[in-house]
Coordinates of C-alpha atoms in Angstrom, one line a residue:
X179 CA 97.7 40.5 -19.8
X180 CA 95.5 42.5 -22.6
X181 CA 93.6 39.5 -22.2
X182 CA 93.0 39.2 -18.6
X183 CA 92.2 42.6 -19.1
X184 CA 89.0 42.1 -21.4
X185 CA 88.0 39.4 -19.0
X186 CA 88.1 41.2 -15.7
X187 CA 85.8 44.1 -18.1
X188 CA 83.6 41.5 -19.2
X189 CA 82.8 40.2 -16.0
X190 CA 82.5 43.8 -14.3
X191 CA 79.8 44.5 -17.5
X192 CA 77.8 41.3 -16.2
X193 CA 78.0 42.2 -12.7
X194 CA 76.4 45.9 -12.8
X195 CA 73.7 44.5 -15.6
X196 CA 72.8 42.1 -13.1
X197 CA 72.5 44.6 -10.4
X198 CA 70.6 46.7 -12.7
X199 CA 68.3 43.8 -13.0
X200 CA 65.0 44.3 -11.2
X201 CA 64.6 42.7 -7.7
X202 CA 68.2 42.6 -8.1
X203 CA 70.8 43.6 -5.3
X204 CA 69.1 41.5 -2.2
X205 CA 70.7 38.7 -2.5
X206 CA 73.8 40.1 -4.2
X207 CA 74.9 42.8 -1.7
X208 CA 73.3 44.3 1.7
X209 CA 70.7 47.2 1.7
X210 CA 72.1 50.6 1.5
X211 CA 70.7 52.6 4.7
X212 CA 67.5 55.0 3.1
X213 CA 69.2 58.1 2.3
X214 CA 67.8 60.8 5.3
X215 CA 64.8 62.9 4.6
X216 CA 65.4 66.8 4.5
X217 CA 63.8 68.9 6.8
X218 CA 62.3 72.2 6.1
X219 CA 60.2 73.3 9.1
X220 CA 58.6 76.7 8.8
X221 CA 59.8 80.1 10.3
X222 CA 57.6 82.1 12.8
X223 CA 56.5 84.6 10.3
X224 CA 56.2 82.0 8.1
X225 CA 53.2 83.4 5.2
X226 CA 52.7 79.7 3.8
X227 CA 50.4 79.9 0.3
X228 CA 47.9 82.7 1.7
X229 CA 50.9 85.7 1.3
X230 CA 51.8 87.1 4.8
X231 CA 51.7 85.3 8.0
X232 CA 48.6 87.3 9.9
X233 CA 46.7 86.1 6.4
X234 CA 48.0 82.7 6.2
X235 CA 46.5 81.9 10.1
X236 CA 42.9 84.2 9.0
X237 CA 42.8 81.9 6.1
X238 CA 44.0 78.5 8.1
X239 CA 40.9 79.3 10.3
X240 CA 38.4 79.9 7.8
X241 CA 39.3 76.9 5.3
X242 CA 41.2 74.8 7.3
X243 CA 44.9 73.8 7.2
X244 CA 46.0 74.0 3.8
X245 CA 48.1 70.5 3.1
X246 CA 51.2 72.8 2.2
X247 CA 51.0 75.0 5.1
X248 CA 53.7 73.3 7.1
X249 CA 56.5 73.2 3.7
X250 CA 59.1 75.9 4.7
X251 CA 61.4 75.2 1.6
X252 CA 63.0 78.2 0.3
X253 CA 65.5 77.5 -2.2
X254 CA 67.8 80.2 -3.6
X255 CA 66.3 81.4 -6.7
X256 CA 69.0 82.2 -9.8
X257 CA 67.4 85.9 -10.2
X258 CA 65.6 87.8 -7.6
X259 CA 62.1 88.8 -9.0
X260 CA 61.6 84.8 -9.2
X261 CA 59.4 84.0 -6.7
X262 CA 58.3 85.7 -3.8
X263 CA 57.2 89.3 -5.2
X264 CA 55.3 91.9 -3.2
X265 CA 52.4 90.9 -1.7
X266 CA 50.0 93.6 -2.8
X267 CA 46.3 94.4 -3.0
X268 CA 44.8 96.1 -5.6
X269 CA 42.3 99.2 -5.6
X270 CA 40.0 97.2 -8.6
X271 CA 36.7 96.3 -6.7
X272 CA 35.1 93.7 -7.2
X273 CA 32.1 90.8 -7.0
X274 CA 31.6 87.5 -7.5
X275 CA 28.7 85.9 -8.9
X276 CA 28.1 82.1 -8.9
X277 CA 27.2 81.7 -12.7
X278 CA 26.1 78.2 -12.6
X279 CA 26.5 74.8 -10.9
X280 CA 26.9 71.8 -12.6
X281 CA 28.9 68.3 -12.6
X282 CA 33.3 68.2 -11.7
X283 CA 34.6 70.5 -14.8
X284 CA 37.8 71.3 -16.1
X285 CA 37.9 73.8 -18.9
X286 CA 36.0 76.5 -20.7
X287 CA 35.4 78.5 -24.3
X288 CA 33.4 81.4 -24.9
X289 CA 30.7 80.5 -28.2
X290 CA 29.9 83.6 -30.2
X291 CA 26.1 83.7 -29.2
X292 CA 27.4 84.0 -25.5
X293 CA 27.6 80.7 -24.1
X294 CA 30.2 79.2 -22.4
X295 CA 31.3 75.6 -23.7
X296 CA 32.3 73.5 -20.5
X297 CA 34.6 70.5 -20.8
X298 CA 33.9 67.9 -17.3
X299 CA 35.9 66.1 -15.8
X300 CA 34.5 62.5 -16.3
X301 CA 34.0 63.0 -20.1
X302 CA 31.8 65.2 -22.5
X303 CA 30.5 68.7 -22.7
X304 CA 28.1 71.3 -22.2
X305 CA 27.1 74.6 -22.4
X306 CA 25.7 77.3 -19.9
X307 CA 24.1 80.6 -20.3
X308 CA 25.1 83.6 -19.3
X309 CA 21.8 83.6 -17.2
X310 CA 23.4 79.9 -15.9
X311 CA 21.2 77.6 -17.8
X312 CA 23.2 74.3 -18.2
X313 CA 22.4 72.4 -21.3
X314 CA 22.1 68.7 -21.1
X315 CA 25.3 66.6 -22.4
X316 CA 26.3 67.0 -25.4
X317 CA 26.1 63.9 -28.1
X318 CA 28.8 62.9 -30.3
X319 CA 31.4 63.5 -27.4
X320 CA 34.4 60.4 -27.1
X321 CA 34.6 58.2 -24.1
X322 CA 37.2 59.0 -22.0
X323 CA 39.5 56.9 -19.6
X324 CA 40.6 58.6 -16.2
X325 CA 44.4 57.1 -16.2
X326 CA 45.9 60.4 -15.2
X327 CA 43.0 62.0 -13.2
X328 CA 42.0 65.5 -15.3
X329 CA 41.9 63.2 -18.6
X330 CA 40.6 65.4 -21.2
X331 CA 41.3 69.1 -21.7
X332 CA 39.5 72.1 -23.8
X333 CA 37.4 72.8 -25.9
X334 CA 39.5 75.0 -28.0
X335 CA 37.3 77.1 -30.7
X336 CA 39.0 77.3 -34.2
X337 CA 40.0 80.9 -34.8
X338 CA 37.7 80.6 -38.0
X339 CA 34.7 79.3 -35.6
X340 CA 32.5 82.1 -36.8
X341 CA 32.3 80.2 -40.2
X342 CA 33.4 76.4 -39.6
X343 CA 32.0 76.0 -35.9
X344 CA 35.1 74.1 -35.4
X345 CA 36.5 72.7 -31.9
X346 CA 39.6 71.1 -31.0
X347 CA 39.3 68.5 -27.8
X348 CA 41.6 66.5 -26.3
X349 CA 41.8 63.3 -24.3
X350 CA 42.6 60.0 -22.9
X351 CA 41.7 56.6 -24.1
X352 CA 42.2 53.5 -21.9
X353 CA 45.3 50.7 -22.7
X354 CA 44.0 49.0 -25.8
X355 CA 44.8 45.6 -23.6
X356 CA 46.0 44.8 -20.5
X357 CA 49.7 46.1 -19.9
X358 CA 49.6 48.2 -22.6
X359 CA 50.1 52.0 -22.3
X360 CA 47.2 54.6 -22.3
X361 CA 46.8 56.9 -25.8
X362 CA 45.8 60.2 -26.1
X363 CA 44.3 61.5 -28.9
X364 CA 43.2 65.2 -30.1
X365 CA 39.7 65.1 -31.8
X366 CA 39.1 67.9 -34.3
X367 CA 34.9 68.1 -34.6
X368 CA 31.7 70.5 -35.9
X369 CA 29.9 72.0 -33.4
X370 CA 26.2 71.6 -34.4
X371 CA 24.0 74.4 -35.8
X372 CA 21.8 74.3 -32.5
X373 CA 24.7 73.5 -30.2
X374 CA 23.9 70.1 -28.7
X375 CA 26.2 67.8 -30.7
X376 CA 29.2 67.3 -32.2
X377 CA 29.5 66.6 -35.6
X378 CA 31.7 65.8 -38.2
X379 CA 34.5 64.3 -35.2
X380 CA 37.9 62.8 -36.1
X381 CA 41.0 62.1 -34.5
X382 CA 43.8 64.2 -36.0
X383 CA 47.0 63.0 -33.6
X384 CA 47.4 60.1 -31.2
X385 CA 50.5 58.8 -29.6
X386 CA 50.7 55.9 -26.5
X387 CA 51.6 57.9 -23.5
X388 CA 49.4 61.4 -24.5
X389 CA 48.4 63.0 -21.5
X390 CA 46.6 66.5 -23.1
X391 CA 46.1 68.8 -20.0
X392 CA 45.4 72.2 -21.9
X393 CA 45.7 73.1 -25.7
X394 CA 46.3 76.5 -27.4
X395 CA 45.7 77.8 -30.5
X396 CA 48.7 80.0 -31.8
X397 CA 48.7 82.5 -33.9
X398 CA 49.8 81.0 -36.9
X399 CA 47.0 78.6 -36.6
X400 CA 48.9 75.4 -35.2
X401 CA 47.4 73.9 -32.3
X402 CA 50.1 73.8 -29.1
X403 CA 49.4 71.0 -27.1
X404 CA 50.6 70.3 -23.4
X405 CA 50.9 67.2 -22.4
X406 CA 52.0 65.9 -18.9
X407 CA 53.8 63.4 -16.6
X408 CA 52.7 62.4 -13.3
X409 CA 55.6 60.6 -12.0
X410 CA 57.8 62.9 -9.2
X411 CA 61.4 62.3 -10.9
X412 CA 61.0 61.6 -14.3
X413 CA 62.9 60.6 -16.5
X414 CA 60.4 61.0 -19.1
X415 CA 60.3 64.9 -19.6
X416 CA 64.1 64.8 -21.1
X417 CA 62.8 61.7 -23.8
X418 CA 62.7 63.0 -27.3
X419 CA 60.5 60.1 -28.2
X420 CA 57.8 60.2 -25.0
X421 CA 54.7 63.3 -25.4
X422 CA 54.9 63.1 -21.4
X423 CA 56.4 66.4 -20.0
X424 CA 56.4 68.3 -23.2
X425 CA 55.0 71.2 -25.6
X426 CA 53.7 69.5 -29.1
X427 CA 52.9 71.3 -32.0
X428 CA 50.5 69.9 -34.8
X429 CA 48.8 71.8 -37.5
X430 CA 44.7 71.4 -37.5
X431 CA 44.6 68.5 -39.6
X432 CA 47.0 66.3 -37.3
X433 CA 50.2 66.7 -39.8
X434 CA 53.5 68.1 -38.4
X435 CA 54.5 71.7 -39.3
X436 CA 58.3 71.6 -41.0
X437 CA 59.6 74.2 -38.8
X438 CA 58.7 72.3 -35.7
X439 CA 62.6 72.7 -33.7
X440 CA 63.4 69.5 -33.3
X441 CA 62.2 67.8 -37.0
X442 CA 65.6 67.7 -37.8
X443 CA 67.3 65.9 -34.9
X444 CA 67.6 62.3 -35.7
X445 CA 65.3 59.7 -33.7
X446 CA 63.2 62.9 -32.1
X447 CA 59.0 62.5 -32.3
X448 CA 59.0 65.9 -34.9
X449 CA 55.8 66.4 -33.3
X450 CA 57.8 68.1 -29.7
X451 CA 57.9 71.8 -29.6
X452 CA 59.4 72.3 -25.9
X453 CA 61.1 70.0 -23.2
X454 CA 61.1 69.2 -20.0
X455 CA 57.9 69.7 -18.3
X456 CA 56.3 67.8 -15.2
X457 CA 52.7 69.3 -15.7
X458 CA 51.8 71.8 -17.4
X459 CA 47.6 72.8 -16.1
X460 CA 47.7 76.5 -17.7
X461 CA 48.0 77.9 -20.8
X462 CA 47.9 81.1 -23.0
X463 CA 49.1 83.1 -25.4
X464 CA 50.6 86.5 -24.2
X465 CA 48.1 89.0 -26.6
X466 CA 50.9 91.4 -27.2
X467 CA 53.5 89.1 -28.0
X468 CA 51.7 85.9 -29.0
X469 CA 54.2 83.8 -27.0
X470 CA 53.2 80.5 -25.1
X471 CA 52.8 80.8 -21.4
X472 CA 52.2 77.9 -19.2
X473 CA 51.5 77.4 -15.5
X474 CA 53.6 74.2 -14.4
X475 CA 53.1 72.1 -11.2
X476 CA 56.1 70.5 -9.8
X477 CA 55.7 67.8 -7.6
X478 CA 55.6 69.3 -4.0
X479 CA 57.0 73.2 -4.4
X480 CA 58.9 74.8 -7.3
X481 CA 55.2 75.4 -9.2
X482 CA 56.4 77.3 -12.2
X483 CA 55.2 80.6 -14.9
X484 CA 56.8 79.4 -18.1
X485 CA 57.7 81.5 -21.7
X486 CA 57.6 79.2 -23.9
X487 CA 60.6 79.4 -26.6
X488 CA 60.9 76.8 -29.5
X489 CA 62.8 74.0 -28.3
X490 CA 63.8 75.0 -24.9
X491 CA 64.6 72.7 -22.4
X492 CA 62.8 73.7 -19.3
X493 CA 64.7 71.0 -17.3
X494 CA 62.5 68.9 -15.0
X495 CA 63.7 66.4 -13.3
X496 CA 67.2 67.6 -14.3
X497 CA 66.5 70.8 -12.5
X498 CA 63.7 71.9 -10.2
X499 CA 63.0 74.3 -7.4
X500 CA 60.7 71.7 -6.0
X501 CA 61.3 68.4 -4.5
X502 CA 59.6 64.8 -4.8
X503 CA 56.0 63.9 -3.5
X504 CA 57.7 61.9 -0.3
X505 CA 60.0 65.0 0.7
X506 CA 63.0 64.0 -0.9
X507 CA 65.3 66.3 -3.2
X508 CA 65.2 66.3 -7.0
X509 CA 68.7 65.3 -8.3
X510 CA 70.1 66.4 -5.0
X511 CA 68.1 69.8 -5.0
X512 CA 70.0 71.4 -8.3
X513 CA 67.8 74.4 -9.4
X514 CA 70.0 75.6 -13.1
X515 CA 71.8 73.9 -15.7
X516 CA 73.1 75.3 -18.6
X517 CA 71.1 74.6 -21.5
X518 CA 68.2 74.5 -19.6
X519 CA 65.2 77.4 -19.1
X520 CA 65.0 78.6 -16.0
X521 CA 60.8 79.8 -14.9
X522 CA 60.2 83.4 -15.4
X523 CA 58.3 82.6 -11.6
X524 CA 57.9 79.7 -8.9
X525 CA 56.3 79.3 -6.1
X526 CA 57.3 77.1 -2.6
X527 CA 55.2 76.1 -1.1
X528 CA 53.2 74.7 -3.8
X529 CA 50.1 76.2 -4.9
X530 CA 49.0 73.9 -7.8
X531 CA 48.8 76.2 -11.3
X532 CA 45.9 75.3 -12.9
X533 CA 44.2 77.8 -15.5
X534 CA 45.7 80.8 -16.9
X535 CA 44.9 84.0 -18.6
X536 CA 45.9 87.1 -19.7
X537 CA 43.7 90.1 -18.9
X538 CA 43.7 93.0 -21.2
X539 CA 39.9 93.7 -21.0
X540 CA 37.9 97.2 -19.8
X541 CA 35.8 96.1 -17.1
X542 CA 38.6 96.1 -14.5
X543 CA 41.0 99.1 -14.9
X544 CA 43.6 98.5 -12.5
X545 CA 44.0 94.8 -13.8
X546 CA 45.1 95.8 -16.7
X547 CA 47.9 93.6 -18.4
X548 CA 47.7 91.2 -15.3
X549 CA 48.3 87.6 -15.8
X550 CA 45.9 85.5 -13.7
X551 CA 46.9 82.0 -12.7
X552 CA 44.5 79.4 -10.8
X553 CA 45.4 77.5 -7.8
X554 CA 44.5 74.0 -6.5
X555 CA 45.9 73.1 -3.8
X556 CA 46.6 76.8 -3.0
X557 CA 43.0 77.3 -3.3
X558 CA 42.9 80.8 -4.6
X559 CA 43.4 82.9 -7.8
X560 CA 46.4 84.7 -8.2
X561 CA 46.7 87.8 -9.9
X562 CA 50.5 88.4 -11.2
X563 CA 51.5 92.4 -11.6
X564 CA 53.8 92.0 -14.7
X565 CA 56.3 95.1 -15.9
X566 CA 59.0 94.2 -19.0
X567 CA 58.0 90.4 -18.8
X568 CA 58.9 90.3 -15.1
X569 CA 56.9 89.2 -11.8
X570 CA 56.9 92.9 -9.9
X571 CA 53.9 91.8 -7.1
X572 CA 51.5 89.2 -6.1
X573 CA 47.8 89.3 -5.2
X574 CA 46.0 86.3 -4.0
X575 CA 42.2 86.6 -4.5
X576 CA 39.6 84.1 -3.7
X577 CA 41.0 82.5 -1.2
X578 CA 37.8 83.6 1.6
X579 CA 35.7 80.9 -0.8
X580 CA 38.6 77.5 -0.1
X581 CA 37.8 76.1 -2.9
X582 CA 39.9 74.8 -5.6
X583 CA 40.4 76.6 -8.8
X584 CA 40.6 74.7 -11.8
X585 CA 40.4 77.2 -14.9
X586 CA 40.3 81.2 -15.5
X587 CA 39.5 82.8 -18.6
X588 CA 38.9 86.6 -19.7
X589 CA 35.6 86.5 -20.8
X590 CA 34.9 88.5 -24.2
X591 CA 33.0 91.1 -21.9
X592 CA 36.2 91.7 -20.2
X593 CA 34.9 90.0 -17.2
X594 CA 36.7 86.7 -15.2
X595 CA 35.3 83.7 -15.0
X596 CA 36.7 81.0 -12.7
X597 CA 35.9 77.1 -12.8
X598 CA 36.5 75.7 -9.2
X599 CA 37.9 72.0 -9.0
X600 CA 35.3 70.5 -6.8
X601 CA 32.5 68.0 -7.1
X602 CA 30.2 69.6 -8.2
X603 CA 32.0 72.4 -9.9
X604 CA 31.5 76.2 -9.4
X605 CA 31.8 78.7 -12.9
X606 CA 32.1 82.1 -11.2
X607 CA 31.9 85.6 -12.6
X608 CA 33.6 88.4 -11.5
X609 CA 32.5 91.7 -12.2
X610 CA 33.3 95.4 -11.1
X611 CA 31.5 95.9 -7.8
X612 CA 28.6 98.4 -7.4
X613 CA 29.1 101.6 -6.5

């Protein structure tokens, strides 16, 4: 009997590996019917990503149907200041200047003398006056390889820049052969005396599978690197091997700090600092606390405003408040776990994080202690009225221009500059409005 048993076990074993097989199943056992695709249709008062409804059809006018417009979605968040605040419109006023024009861009740093540093798109860097003089490229910047579309991320000035005039870059290189997977590396380099080269560049960190969308410097020094996953269900992000979906954390010469969280679990890449990301296109440290925040885009809905703990677990695809590219439900829609962070905000329908800042500057009063988050496919900026760590309204700005936004920063004069994500690229200023 006990051996009939084993046999009948065996043979089970042998059957699901083979259906596990791929292109297995067809022949084995009919098709399962596709499972049915949820609907979500909008309500009539539905406000889509431009706030309130009468907005949402001003806007739809002006720019065009936005490609989320028609995603009614609304799941049930776990707390009520999740998603959804106040819409509300601020007293600051306010202008926009169009600093400079120059090739697709992605990211920005402020140099002491008062240029800005400009990371593009398709590889390299240069710099722009405040008066919107764009230098010429760079030299000494890495070829790049666009396997995961925005494939290089910074510059990041060293704290210590005044003396070293050292910069932090990250990016993708292509399969060393055919089949092979991508690798991103973070390249630690001088910026030269005259500021048209790089000097002095190294790689400090590479792994297969890298994908370096923004990187932070915390305040110990360590640099906090995201890195992202394209794919709409994972199961990457939950890995403790793969860099895709996650928070790393390397010290400026590439080595691991010893109190990284998860050094001690057995068979973990010691470099991970948080978990279970999709992608992560925003990044900065909260001045007051000097906590991690990140702006996260799900893969339609359910974009997310992250704190960043050591070794959280910020659930995706476990968890989500947004659904797959095609419509269909993440792990049958489940939004909280236990174990698992849930976003301090989301938003549905999508609006595509992409830059983020913290504004503690003068020049605009009634901003004060904002956080300000870019938008792509939302097409705005949105400004976040915070109280105790907590979403308490929402104020979309920008959205007249419909253009992408692909990076924010508070500018040392306490202004706010915006890089839009078109071809070519926008760096706008705003700046108190005249009186």
């Amino acid at each position: 009997m006990l051996k009939d048993l084993r046999a009948s076990r065996a043979a089970s074993g042998i059957a699901l590996a083979l259906v596990l097989l791929p292109g297995a199943g067809a022949r084995s056992q009919p098709a399962s019917a596709p499972a049915a695709m949820p609907s979500f249709p909008p309500g009539p008062d539905y406000a889509g990503v431009a706030g309130s409804h009468a907005e949402n059809q001003r806007i739809t006018g002006l720019c065009g149907a936005n490609r989320n417009a028609k995603d009614g979605y609304d799941p049930k968040p776990l707390m009520a200041d999740q998603t959804r605040a106040p819409q509300i419109k601020s007293k600051q006023a306010f202008a926009v200047e169009v600093m400079a024009t120059l090739d697709r861009s992605v990211g920005m740093a402020f140099l002491p003398n008062g240029d800005l540093l400009v990371s593009q798109r398709a590889g390299g860097l240069r710099t722009v006056s405040p008066k919107g003089v764009v230098s010429a490229p760079l030299k000494g910047t890495p070829d790049i390889a666009g396997v995961m579309g925005t494939s290089n991320t910074g510059p990041v000035l060293d704290r210590d820049f005044a003396k070293t005039r050292t910069i932090y870059y990250g990016y993708t290189t292509a399969p060393p052969a055919k089949g092979e997977p991508y690798v991103g590396k973070i390249m630690k380099a001088r910026l030269s005396a005259d500021g048209t080269a790089l000097e002095d560049a190294k790689t400090i960190y590479e792994d297969k599978f890298l994908a370096p969308r923004r990187i932070v410097q915390a305040r110990d020094g360590t640099l906090l690197i995201a890195s992202a996953e394209v794919a709409d269900r994972g199961p990457n992000p939950q890995s403790m091997t793969d860099p895709r979906g996650k928070i790393l954390r390397i010290a400026t010469d590439g080595s691991i700090p010893k109190d990284n969280p998860f050094v001690k679990t057995a068979g973990a890449n010691p470099a991970l600092y948080a978990v279970g990301f999709r992608d992560v296109q925003g990044a900065a440290l909260n001045p007051a606390t000097g906590e991690l925040w990140v702006g996260e885009n799900e893969p339609m809905g359910g974009d997310e405003l992250n704190r960043i703990k050591p070794g959280g677990n910020y659930g995706f695809p476990v968890i989500s408040y947004g659904r797959r590219n095609n419509g269909q439900m993440i792990n049958d829609g489940k939004t909280q776990q236990d174990g698992m962070e849930q976003p301090v905000y989301f938003w549905t329908p999508s609006i595509a994080p992409s830059g983020l800042t913290f504004y503690n500057g003068k020049a605009f009063p009634a901003w004060k202690n904002s956080v300000f988050v870019g938008a792509m496919s939302g097409q705005q900026l949105v400004r976040l009225e915070m109280k105790n760590g907590h979403v308490v309204g929402e104020e979309k700005l920008l959205m007249d221009r419909c253009k992408r936004t692909k990076d924010v920063r508070q500018g040392p004069d306490g202004l706010i500059y915006v890089i839009t994500d078109e071809t070519p690229s926008e760096i706008l200023r705003l700046v108190p409005a005249k009186k």
